PDB file of C-alpha atoms in Angstrom:
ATOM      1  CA  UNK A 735      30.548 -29.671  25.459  1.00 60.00           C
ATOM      2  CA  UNK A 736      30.321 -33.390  25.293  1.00 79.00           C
ATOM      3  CA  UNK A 737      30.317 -36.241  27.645  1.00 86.00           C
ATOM      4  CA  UNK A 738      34.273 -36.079  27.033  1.00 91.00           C
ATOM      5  CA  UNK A 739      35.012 -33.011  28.649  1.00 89.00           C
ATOM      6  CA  UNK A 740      32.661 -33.833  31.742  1.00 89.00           C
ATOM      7  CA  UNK A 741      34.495 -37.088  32.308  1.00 92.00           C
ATOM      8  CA  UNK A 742      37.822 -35.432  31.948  1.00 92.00           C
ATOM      9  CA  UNK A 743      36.933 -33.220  35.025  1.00 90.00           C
ATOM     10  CA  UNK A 744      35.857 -35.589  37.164  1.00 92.00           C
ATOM     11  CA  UNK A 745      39.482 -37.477  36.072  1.00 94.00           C
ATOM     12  CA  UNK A 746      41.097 -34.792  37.201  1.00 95.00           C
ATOM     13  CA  UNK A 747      38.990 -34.726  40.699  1.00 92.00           C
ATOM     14  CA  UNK A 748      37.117 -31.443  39.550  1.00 90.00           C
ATOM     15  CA  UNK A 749      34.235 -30.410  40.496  1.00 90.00           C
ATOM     16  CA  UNK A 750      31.497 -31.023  37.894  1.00 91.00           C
ATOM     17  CA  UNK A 751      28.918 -27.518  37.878  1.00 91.00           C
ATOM     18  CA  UNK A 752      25.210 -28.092  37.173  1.00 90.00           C
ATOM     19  CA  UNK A 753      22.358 -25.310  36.613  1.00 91.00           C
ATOM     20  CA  UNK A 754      20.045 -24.858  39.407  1.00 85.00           C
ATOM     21  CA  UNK A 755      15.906 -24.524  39.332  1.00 83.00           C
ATOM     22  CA  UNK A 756      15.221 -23.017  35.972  1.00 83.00           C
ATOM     23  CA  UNK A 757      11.776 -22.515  36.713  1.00 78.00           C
ATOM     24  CA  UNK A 758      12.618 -20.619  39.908  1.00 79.00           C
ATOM     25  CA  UNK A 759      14.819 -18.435  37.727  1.00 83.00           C
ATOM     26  CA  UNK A 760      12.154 -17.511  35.265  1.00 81.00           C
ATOM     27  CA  UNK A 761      10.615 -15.127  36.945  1.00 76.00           C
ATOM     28  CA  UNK A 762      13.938 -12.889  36.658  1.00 73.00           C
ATOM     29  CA  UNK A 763      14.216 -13.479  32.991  1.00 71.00           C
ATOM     30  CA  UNK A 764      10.567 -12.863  32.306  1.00 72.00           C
ATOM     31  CA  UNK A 765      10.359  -9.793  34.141  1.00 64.00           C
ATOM     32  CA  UNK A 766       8.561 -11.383  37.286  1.00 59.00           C
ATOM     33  CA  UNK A 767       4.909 -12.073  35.406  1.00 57.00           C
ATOM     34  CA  UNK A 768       5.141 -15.632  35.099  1.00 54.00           C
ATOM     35  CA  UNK A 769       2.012 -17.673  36.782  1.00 57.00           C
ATOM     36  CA  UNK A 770       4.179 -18.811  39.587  1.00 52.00           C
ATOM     37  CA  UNK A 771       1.696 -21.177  41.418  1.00 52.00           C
ATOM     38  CA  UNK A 772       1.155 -22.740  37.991  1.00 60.00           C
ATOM     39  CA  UNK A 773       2.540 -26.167  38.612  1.00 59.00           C
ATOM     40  CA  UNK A 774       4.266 -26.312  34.954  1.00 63.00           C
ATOM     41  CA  UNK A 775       5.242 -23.260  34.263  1.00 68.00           C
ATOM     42  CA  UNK A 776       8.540 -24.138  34.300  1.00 71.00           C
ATOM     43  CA  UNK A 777       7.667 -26.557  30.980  1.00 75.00           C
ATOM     44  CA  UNK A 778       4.916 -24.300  29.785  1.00 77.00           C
ATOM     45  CA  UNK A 779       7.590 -21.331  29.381  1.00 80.00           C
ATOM     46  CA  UNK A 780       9.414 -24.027  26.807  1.00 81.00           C
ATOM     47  CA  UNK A 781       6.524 -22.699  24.442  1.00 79.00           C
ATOM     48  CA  UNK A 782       5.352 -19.493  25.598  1.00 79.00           C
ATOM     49  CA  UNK A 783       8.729 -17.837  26.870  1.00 82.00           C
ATOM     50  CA  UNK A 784      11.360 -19.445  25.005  1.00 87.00           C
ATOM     51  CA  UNK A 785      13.998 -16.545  24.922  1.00 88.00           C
ATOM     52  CA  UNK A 786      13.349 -16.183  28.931  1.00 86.00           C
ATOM     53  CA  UNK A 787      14.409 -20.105  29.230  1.00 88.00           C
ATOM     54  CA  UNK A 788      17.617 -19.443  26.920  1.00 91.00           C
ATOM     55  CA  UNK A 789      18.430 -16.184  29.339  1.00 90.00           C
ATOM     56  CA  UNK A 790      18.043 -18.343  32.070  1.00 91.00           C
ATOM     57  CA  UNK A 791      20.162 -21.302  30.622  1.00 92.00           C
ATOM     58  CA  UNK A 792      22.547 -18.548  29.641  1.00 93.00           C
ATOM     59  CA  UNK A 793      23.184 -16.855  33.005  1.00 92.00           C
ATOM     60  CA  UNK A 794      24.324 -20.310  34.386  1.00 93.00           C
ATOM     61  CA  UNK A 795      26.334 -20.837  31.529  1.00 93.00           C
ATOM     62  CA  UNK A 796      27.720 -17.730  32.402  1.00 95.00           C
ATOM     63  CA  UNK A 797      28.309 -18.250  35.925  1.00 93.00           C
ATOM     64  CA  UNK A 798      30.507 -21.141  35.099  1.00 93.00           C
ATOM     65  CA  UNK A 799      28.279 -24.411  34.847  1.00 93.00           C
ATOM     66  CA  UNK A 800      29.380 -27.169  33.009  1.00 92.00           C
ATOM     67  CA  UNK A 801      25.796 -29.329  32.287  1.00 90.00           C
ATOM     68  CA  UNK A 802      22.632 -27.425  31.451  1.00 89.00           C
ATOM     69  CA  UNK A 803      19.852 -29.459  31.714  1.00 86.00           C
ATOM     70  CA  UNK A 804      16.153 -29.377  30.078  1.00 82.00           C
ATOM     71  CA  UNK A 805      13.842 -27.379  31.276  1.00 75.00           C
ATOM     72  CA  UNK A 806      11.384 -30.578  31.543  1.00 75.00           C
ATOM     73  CA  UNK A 807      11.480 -31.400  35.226  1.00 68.00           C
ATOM     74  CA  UNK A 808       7.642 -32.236  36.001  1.00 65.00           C
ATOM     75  CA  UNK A 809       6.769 -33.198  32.473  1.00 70.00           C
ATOM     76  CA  UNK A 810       6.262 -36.760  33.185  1.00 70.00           C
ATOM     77  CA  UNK A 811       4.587 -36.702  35.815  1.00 64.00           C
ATOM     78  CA  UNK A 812       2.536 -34.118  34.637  1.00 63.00           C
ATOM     79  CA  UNK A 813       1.530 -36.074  31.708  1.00 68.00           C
ATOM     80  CA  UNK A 814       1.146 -38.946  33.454  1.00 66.00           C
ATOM     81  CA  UNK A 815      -1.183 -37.215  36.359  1.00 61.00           C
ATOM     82  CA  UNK A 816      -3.582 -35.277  33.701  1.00 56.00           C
ATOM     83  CA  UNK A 817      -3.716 -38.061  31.254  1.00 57.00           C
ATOM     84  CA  UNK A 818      -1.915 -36.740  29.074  1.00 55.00           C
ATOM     85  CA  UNK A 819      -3.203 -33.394  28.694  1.00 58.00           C
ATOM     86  CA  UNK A 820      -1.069 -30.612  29.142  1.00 54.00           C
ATOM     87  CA  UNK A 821      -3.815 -27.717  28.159  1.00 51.00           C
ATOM     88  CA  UNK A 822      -7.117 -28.095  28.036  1.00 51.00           C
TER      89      UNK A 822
END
């Protein structure tokens, strides 16, 4: 899809879809193991569970979203508030 397509449904006064919390999700992709109270898993799972994070990006595809976004929510932050350090 393509910036083209979302601007033609908004055009046409549709309703544009987005995925939801794809770190919430995880857990159902990954079989409910995932360090939940790990404040990155969400990005972590980029590296360590990458076929859960395409199941999850796949079941909102799916269900009809339009934008998928990255799965990179608190990486800033993150990097910002550890110096830089994502694992020590």
């Amino acid at each position: 899809m393509s910036y083209r397509y979302i601007e033609e449904l908004l055009a046409s006064d549709r309703c544009v879809l987005l995925d939801g919390a794809t770190g919430t999700e995880l857990p159902r992709a990954y079989g409910g193991g995932t360090p939940l109270d790990e404040e990155i898993w969400g990005t972590r799972a980029l590296i360590e569970a990458p076929d859960a994070v395409l199941d999850v990006h796949r079941r909102y595809v799916r269900f009809g979203c339009d934008v998928i976004t990255t799965d990179t929510w608190g990486l800033a932050s993150l990097l910002h508030d550890d110096g830089g350090q994502l694992w020590h």
